[in-house]
Coordinates of N, CA, C and O in Angstrom, one line a residue:
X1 N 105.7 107.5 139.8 CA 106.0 108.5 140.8 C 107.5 108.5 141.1 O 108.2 109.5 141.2
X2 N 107.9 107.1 141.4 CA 109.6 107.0 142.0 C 109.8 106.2 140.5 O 109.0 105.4 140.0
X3 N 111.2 106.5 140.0 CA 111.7 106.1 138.9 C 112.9 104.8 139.4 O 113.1 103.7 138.9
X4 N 113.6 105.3 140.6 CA 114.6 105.0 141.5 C 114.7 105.1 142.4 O 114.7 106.3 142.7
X5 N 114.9 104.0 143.4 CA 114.5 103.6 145.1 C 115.9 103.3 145.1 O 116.4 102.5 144.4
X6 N 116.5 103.8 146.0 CA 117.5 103.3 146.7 C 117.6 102.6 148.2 O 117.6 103.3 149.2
X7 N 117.6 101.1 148.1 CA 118.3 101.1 149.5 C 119.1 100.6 150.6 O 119.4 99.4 150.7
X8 N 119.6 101.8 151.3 CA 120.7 101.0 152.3 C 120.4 100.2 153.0 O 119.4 100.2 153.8
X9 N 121.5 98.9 152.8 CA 121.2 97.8 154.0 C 122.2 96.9 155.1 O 123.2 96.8 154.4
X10 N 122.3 96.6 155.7 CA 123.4 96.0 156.5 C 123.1 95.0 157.4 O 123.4 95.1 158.6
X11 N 122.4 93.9 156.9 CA 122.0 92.6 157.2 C 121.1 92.7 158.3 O 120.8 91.7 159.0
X12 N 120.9 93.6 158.6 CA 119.5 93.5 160.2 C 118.5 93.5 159.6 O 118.4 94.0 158.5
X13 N 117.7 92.8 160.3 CA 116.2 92.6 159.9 C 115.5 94.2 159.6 O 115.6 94.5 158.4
X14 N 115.1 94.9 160.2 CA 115.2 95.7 159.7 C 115.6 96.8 158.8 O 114.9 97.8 158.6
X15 N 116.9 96.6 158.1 CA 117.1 96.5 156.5 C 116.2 95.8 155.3 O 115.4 96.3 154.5
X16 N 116.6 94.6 155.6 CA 115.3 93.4 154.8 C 113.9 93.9 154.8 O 113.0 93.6 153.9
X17 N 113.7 94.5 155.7 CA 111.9 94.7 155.9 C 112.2 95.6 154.7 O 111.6 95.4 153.6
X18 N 113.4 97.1 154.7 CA 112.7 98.3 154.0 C 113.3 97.4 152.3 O 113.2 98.1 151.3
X19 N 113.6 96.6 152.2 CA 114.2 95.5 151.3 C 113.1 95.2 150.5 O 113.0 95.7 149.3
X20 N 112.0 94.2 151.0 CA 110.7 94.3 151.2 C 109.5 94.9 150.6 O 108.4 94.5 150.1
X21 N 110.1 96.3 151.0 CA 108.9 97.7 150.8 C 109.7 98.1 149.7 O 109.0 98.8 149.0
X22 N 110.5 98.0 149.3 CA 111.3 98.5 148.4 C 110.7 97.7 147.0 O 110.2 98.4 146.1
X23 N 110.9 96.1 146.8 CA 110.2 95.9 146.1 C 108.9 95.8 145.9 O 108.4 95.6 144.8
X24 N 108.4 96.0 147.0 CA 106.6 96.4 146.9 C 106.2 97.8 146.1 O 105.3 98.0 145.2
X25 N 107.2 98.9 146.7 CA 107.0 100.3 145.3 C 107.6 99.8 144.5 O 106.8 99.8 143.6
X26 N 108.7 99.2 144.2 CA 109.0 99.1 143.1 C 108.3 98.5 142.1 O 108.2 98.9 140.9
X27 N 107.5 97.4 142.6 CA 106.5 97.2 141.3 C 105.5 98.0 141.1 O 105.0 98.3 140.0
X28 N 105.1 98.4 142.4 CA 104.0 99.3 142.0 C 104.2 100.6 141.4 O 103.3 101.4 141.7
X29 N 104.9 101.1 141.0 CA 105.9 102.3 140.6 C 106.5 101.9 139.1 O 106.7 102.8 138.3
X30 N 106.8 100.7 138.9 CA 108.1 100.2 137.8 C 109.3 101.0 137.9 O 109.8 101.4 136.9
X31 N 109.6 101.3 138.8 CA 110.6 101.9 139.6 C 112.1 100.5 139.4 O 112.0 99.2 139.5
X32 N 113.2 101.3 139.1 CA 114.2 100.6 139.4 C 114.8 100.5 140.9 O 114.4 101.3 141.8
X33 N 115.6 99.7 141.3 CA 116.6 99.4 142.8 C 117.3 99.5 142.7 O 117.8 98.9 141.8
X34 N 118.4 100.4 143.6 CA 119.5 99.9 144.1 C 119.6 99.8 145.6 O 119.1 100.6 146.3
X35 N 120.6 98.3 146.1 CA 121.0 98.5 147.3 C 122.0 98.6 147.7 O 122.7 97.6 147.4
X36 N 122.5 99.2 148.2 CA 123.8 99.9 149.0 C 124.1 99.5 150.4 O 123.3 99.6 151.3
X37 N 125.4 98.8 150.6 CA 126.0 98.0 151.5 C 127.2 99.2 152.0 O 128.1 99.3 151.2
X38 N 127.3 100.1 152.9 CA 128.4 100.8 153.0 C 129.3 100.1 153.9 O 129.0 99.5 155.0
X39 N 130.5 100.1 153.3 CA 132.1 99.6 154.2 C 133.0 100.7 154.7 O 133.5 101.4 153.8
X40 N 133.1 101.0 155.9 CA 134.3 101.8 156.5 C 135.9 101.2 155.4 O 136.5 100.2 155.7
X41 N 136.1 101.6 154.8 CA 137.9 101.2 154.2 C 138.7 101.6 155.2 O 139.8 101.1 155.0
X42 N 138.6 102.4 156.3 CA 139.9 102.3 157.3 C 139.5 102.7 158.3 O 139.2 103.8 158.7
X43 N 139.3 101.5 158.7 CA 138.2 101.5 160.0 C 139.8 102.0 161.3 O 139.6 102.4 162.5
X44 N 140.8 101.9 161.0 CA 141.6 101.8 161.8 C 142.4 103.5 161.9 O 143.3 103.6 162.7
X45 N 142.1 104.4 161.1 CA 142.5 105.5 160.9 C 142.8 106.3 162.1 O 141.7 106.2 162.6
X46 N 143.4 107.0 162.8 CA 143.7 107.4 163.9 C 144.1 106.7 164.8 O 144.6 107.3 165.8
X47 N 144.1 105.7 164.8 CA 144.2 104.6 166.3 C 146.0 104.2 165.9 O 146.5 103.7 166.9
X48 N 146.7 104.3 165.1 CA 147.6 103.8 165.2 C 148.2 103.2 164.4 O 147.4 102.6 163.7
X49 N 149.6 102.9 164.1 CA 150.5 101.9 163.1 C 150.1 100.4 162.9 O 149.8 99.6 162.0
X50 N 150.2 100.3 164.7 CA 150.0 99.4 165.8 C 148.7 98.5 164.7 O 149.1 97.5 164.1
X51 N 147.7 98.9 164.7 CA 146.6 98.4 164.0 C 146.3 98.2 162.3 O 145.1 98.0 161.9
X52 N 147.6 98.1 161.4 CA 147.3 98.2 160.1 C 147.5 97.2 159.7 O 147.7 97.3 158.5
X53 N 147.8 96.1 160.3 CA 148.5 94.4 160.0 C 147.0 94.0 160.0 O 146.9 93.0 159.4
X54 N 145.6 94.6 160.7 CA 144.7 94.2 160.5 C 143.9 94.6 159.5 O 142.7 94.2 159.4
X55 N 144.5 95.7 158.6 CA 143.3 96.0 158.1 C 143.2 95.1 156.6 O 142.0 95.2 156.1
X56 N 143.9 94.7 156.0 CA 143.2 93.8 154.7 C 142.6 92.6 154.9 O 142.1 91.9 154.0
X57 N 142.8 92.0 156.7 CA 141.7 91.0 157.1 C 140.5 91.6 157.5 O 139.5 91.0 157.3
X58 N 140.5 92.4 157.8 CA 139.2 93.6 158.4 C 138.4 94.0 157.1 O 137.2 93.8 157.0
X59 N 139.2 94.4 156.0 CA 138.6 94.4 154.7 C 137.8 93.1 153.9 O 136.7 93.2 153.4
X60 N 138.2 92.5 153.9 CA 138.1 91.1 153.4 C 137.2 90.5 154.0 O 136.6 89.6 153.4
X61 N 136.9 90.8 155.2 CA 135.5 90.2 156.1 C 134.5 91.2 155.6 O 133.5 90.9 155.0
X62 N 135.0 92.5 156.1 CA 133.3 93.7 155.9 C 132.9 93.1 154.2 O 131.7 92.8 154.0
X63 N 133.8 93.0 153.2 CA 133.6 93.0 151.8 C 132.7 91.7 151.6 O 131.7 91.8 150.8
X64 N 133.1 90.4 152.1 CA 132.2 89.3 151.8 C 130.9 89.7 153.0 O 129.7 89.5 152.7
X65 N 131.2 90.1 154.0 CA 129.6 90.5 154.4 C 128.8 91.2 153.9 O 127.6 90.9 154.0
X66 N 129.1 91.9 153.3 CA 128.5 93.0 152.9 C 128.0 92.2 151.0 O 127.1 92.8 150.4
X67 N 128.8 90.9 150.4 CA 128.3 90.6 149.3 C 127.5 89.5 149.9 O 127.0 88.9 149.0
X68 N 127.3 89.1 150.8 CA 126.6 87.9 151.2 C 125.2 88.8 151.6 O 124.2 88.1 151.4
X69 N 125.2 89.7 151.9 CA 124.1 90.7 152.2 C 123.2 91.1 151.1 O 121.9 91.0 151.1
X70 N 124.1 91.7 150.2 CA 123.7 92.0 148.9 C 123.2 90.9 148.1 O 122.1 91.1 147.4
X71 N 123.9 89.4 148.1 CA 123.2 88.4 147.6 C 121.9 87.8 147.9 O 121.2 87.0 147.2
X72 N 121.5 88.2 149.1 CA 120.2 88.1 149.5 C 119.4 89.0 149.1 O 118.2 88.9 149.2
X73 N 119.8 90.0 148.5 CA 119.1 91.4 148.4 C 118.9 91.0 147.0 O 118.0 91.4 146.3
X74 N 119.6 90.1 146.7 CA 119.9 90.4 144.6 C 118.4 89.1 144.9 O 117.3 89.4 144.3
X75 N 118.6 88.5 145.3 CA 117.5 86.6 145.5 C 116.3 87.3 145.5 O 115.3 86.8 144.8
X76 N 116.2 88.6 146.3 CA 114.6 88.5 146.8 C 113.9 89.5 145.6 O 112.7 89.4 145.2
X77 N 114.9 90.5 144.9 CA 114.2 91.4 143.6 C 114.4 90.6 142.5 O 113.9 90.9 141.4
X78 N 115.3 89.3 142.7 CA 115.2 88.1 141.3 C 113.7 87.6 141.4 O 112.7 87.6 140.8
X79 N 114.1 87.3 142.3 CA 112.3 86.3 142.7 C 111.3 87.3 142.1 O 110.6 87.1 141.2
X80 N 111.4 89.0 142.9 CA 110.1 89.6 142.8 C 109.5 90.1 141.2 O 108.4 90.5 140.9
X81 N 111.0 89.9 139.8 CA 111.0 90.0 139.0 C 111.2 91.5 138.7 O 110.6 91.9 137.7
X82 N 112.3 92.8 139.7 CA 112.7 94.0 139.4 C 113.7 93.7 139.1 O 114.4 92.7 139.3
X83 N 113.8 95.0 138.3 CA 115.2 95.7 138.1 C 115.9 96.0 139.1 O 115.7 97.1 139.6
X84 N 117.0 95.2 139.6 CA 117.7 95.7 140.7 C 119.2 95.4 140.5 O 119.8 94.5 139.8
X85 N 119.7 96.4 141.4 CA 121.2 96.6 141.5 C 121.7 96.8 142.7 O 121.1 97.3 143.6
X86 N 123.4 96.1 142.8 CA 124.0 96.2 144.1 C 125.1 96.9 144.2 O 125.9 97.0 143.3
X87 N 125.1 97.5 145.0 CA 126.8 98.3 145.1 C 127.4 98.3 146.7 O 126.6 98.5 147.6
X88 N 128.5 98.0 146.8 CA 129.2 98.1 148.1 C 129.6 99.3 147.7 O 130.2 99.5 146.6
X89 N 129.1 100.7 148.7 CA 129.7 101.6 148.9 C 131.0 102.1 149.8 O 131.6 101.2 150.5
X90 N 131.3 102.8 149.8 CA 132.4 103.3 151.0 C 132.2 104.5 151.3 O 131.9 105.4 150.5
X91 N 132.4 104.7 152.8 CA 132.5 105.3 153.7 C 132.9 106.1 155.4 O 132.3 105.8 156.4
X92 N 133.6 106.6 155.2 CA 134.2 106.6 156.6 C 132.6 106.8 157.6 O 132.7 106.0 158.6
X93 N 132.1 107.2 157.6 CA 130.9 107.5 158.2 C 129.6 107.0 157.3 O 129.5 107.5 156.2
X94 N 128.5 105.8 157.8 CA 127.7 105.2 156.6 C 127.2 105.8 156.0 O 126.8 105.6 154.8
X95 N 126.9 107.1 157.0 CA 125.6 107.9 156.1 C 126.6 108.7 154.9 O 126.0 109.1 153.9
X96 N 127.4 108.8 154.9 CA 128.4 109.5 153.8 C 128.5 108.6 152.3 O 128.3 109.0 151.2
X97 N 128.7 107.7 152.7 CA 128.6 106.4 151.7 C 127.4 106.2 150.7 O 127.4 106.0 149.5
X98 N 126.0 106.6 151.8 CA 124.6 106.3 151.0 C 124.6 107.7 149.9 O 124.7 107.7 148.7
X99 N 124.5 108.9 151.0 CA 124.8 110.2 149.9 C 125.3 109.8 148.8 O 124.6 109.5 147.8
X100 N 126.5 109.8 148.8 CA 127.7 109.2 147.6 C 126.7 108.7 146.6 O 126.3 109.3 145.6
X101 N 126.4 107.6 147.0 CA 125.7 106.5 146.6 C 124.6 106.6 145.7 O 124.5 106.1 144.6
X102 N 123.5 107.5 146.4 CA 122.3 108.5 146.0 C 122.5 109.1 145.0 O 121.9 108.9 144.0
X103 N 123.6 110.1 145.1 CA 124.4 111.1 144.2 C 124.6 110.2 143.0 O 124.0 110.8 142.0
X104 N 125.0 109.3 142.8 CA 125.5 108.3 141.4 C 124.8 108.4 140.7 O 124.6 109.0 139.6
X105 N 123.9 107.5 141.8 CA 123.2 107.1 140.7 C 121.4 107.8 140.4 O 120.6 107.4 139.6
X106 N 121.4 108.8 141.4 CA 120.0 110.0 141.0 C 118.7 109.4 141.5 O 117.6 109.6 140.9
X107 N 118.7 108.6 142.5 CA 117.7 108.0 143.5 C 116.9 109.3 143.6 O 117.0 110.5 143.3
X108 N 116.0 108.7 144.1 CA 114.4 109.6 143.7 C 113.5 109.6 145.0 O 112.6 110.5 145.3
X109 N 113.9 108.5 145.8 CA 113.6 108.0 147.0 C 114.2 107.0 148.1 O 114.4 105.9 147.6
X110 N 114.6 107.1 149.1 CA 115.1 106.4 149.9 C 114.2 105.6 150.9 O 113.5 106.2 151.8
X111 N 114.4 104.3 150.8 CA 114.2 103.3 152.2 C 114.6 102.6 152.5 O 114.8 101.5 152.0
X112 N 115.0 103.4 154.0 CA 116.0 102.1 155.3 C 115.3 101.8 156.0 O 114.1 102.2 155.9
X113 N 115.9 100.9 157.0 CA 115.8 100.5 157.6 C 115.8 101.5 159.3 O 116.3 102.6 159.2
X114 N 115.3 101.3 160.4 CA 115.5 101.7 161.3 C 115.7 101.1 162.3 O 114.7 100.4 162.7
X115 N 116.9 101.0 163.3 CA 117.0 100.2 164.4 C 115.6 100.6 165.7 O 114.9 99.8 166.4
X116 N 115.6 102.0 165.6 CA 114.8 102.5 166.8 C 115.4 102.7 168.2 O 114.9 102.3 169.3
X117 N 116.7 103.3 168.1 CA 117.5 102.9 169.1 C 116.7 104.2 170.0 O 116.1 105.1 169.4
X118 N 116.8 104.4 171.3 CA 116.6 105.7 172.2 C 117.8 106.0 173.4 O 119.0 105.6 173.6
X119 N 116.8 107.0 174.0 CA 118.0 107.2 174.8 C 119.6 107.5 174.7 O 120.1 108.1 173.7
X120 N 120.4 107.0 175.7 CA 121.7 106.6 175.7 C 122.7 105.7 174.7 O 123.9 105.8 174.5
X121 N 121.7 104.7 174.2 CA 122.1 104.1 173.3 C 122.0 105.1 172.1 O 123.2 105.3 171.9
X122 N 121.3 105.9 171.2 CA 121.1 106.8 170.6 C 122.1 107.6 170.5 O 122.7 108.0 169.5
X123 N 122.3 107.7 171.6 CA 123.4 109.5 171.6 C 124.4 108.8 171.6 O 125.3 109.6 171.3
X124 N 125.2 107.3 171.8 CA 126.5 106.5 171.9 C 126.8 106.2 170.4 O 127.9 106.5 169.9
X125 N 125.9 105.6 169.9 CA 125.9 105.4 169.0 C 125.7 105.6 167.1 O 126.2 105.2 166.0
X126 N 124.2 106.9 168.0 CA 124.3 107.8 166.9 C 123.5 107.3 165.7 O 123.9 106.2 165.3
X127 N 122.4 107.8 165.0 CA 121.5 107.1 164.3 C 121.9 107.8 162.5 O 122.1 108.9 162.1
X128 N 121.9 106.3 161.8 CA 122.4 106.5 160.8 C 121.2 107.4 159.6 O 121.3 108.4 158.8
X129 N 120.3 106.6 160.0 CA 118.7 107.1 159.3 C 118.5 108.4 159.9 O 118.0 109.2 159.0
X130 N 118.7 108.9 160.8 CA 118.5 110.6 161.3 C 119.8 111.1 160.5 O 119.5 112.3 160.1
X131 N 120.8 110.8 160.3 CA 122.3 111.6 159.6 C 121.4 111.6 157.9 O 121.0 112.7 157.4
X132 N 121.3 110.6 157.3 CA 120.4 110.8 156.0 C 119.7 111.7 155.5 O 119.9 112.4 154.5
X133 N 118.8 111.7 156.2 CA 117.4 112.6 156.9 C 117.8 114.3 156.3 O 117.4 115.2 155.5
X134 N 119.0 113.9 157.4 CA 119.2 115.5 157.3 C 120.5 116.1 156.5 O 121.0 117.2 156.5
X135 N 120.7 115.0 155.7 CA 122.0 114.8 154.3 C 121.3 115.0 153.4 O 122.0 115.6 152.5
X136 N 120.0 114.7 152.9 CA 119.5 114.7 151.6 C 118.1 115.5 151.3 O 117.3 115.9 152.1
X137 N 118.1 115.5 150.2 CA 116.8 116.7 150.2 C 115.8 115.3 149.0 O 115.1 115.8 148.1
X138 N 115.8 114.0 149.1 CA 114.9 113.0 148.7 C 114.0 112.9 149.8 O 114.1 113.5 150.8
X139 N 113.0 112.0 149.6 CA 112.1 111.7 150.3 C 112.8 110.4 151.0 O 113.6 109.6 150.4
X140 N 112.5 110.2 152.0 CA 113.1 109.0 152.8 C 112.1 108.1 153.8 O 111.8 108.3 155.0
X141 N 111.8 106.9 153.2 CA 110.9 106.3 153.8 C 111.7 105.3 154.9 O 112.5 104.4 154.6
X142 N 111.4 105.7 155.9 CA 112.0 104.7 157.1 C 111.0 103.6 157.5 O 109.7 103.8 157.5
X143 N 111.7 102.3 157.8 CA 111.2 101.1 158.3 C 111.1 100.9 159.4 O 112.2 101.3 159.8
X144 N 110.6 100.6 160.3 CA 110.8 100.0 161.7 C 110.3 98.2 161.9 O 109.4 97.8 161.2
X145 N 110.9 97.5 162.7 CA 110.5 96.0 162.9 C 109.1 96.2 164.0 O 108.5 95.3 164.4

């Protein structure tokens, strides 16, 4: 049914879970993986001069987080015995990154993760899984913990 599962993750448990589900269709599907790690590249844009002495330490940390992320992602579809793949994407906004990402490589389905944020925190913050949602015309399986 899915050929290619894509999914975004960013080390919260609830990533891992749709991580998880991800190789659970994927075997049952013989569906290929990818997961996608998105990095802001200039997280500092607007804010100033002032702030660009930080940004290849700023880079250098999101980049090994984001491969130490992925190396857990790579351990758990080694173990499960899929086909899987990693990519650090980029993007100024995450949900922009996954699109991109989707786009590549012709995902067929998506599953994230979901914080479940409400309220105030929601609207501050802004939910990355609702920006997706409404970015892509795939099917999008969301996780919750």
């Amino acid at each position: 049914m899915f050929k290619h599962i894509l999914v975004p993750v960013d080390g919260s448990n609830s990533s891992m879970l749709a991580v998880h589900k991800g190789v659970e269709l994927a075997k049952a599907f013989g569906s290929t993986l990818t997961a996608v790690y998105v990095v802001d590249p200039y997280p500092f844009t607007g804010v100033g001069a002032d702030f660009a002495y930080g940004q290849s330490q700023y880079l250098s940390a999101a980049t090994a987080e984001a491969n130490t992320t992925l190396d857990a992602v790579k351990k758990i579809t080694d173990e499960a015995g899929i086909t899987a793949t990693t990519v650090v994407g980029e993007g100024h906004a995450v949900h922009e990154g996954i699109v991109r990402v989707l786009e590549s490589t012709g995902a067929d389905l998506i599953i994230m993760g979901s914080q479940g944020r409400r309220g105030l925190e929601k609207l501050m913050l802004g939910s990355v899984t609702q920006r997706v949602l409404g970015a892509v015309r795939v099917p999008v399986l969301v996780v919750r913990e």
